GROMACS .gro file of C-alpha atoms in nm:
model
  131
    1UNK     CA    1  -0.214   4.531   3.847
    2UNK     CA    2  -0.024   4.365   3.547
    3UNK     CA    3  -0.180   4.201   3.254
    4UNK     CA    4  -0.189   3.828   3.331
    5UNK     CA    5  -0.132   3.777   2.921
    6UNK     CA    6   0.184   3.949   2.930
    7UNK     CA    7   0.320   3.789   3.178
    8UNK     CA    8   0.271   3.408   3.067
    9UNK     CA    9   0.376   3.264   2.715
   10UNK     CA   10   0.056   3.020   2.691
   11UNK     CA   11  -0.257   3.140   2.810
   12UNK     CA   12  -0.566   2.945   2.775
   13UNK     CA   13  -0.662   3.096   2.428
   14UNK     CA   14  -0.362   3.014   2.286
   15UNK     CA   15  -0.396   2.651   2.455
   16UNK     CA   16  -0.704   2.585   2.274
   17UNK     CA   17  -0.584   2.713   1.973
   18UNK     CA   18  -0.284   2.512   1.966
   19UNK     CA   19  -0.480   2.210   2.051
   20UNK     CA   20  -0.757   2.274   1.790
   21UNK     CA   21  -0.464   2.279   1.544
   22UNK     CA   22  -0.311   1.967   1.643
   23UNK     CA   23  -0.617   1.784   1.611
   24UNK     CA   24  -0.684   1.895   1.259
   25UNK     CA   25  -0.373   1.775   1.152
   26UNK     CA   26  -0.404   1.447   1.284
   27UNK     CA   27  -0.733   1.410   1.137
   28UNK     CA   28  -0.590   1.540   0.787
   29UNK     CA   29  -0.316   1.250   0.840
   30UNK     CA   30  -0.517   0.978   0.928
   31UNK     CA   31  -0.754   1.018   0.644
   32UNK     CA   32  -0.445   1.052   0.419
   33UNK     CA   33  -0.313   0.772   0.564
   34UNK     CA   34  -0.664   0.535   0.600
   35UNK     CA   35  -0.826   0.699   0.279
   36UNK     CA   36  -0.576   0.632   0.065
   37UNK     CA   37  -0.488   0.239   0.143
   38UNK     CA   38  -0.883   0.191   0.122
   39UNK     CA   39  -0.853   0.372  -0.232
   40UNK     CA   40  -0.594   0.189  -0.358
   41UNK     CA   41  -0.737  -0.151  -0.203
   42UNK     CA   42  -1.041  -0.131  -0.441
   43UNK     CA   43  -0.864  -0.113  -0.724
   44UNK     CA   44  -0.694  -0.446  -0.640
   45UNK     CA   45  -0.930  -0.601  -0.570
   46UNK     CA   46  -1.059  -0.516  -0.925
   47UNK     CA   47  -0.722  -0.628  -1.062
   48UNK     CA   48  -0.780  -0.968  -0.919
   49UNK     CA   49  -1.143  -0.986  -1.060
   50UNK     CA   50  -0.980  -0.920  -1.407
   51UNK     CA   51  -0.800  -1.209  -1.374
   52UNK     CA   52  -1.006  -1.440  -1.224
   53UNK     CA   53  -1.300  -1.339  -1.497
   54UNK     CA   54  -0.987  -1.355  -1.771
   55UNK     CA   55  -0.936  -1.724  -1.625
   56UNK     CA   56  -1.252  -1.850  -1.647
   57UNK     CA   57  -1.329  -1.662  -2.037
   58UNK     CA   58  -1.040  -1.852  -2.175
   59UNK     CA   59  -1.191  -2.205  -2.043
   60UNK     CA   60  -1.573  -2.078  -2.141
   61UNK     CA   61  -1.449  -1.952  -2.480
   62UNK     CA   62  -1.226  -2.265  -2.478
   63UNK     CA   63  -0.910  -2.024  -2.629
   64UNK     CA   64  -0.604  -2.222  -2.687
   65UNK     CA   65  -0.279  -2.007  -2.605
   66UNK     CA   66   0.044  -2.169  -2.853
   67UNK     CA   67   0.395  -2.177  -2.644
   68UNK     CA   68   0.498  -1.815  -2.680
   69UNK     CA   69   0.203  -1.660  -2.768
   70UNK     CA   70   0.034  -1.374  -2.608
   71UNK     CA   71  -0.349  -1.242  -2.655
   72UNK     CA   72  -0.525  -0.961  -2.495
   73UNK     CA   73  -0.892  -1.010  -2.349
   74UNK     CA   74  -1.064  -0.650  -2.359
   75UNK     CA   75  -1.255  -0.561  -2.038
   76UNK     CA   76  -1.598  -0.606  -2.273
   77UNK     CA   77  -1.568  -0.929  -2.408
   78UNK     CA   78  -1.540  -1.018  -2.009
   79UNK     CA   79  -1.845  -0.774  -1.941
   80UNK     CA   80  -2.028  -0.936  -2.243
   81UNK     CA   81  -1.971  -1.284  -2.096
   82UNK     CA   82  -2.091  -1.126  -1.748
   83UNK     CA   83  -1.792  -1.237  -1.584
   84UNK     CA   84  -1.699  -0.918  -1.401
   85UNK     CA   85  -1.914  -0.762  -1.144
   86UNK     CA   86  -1.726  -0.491  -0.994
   87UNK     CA   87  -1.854  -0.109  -0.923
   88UNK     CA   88  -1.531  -0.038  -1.089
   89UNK     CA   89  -1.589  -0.171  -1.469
   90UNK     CA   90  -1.788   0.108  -1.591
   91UNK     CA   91  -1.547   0.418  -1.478
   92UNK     CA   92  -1.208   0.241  -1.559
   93UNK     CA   93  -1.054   0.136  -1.885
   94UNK     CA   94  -0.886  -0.228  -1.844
   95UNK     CA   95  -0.774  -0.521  -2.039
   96UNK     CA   96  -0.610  -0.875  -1.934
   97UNK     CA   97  -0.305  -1.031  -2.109
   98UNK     CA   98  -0.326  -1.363  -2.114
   99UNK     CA   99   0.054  -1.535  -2.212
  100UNK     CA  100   0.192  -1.900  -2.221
  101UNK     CA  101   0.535  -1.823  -2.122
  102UNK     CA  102   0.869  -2.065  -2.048
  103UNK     CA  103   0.882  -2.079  -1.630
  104UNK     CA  104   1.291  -2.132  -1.673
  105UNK     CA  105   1.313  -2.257  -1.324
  106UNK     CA  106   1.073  -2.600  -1.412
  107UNK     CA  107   1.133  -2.609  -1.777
  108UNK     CA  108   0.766  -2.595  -1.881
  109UNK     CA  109   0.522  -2.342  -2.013
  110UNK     CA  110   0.284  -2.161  -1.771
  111UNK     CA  111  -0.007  -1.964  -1.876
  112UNK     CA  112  -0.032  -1.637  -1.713
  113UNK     CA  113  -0.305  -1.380  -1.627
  114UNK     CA  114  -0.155  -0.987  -1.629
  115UNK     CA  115  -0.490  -0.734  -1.542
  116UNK     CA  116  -0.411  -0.364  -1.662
  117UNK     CA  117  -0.688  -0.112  -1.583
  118UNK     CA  118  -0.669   0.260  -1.569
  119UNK     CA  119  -0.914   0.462  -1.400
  120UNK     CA  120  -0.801   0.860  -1.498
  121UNK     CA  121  -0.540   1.012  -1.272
  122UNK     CA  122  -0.628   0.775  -0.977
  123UNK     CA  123  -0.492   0.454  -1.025
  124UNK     CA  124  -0.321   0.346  -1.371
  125UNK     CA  125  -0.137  -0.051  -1.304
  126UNK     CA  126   0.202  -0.021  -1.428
  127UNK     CA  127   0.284  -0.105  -1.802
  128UNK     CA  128  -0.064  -0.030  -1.844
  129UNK     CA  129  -0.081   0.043  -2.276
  130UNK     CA  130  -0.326   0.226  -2.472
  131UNK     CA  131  -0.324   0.030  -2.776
   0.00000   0.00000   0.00000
């Protein structure tokens, strides 16, 4: 009698094997996939926090910004004034730039709110400075 596994190419060993692989990858996919949106999601959302919290400091601290001018609002002065509430604000570094800049297409100056955080090798928003 012959050997049945030299005879056919996929035998039920191999079957399982092959599907046991496939499913691994798609797992390792989806959570690159799903993991990594949710990741980068977060720190978005504590972008927008830093500028909301930047927002309201500069009306609590009653800052006037001249045309042109630029100032930086450190993430503690915003912690300080308990304006930011986010998981996030004691692993990452972050600062806002607050700027009264010339919108060219109206003609008029428009204060603006640019967050900048940095949280190691995970997430760094671009132009994000050390100094």
């Amino acid at each position: 009698m012959d050997n049945m596994d030299e005879k056919y190419f996929l035998t039920r060993g191999k079957a399982i094997l092959f599907g046991l692989i496939l499913i691994i990858i798609l797992g390792i996919i989806l959570f690159i996939k799903f993991g990594g949106a949710n990741s980068v999601k977060k720190y978005k959302d504590f972008e927008s926090e830093l500028k909301s919290a930047a927002e309201n400091y500069v009306i609590i601290k009653n800052i006037k910004i001249a045309n042109g001018e630029e100032i930086r609002i450190s993430k503690s002065k915003l912690i300080d004034s308990k304006l930011i509430y986010n998981d996030l604000k004691d692993k990452c570094s972050a600062y806002v730039i607050v700027s009264n800049e010339k919108n060219i297409e109206i003609n008029k100056y428009e204060i603006e709110y640019l967050p900048y955080i940095k949280c190691g090798r995970r997430y760094i928003t671009s132009n994000y400075s050390e100094y």
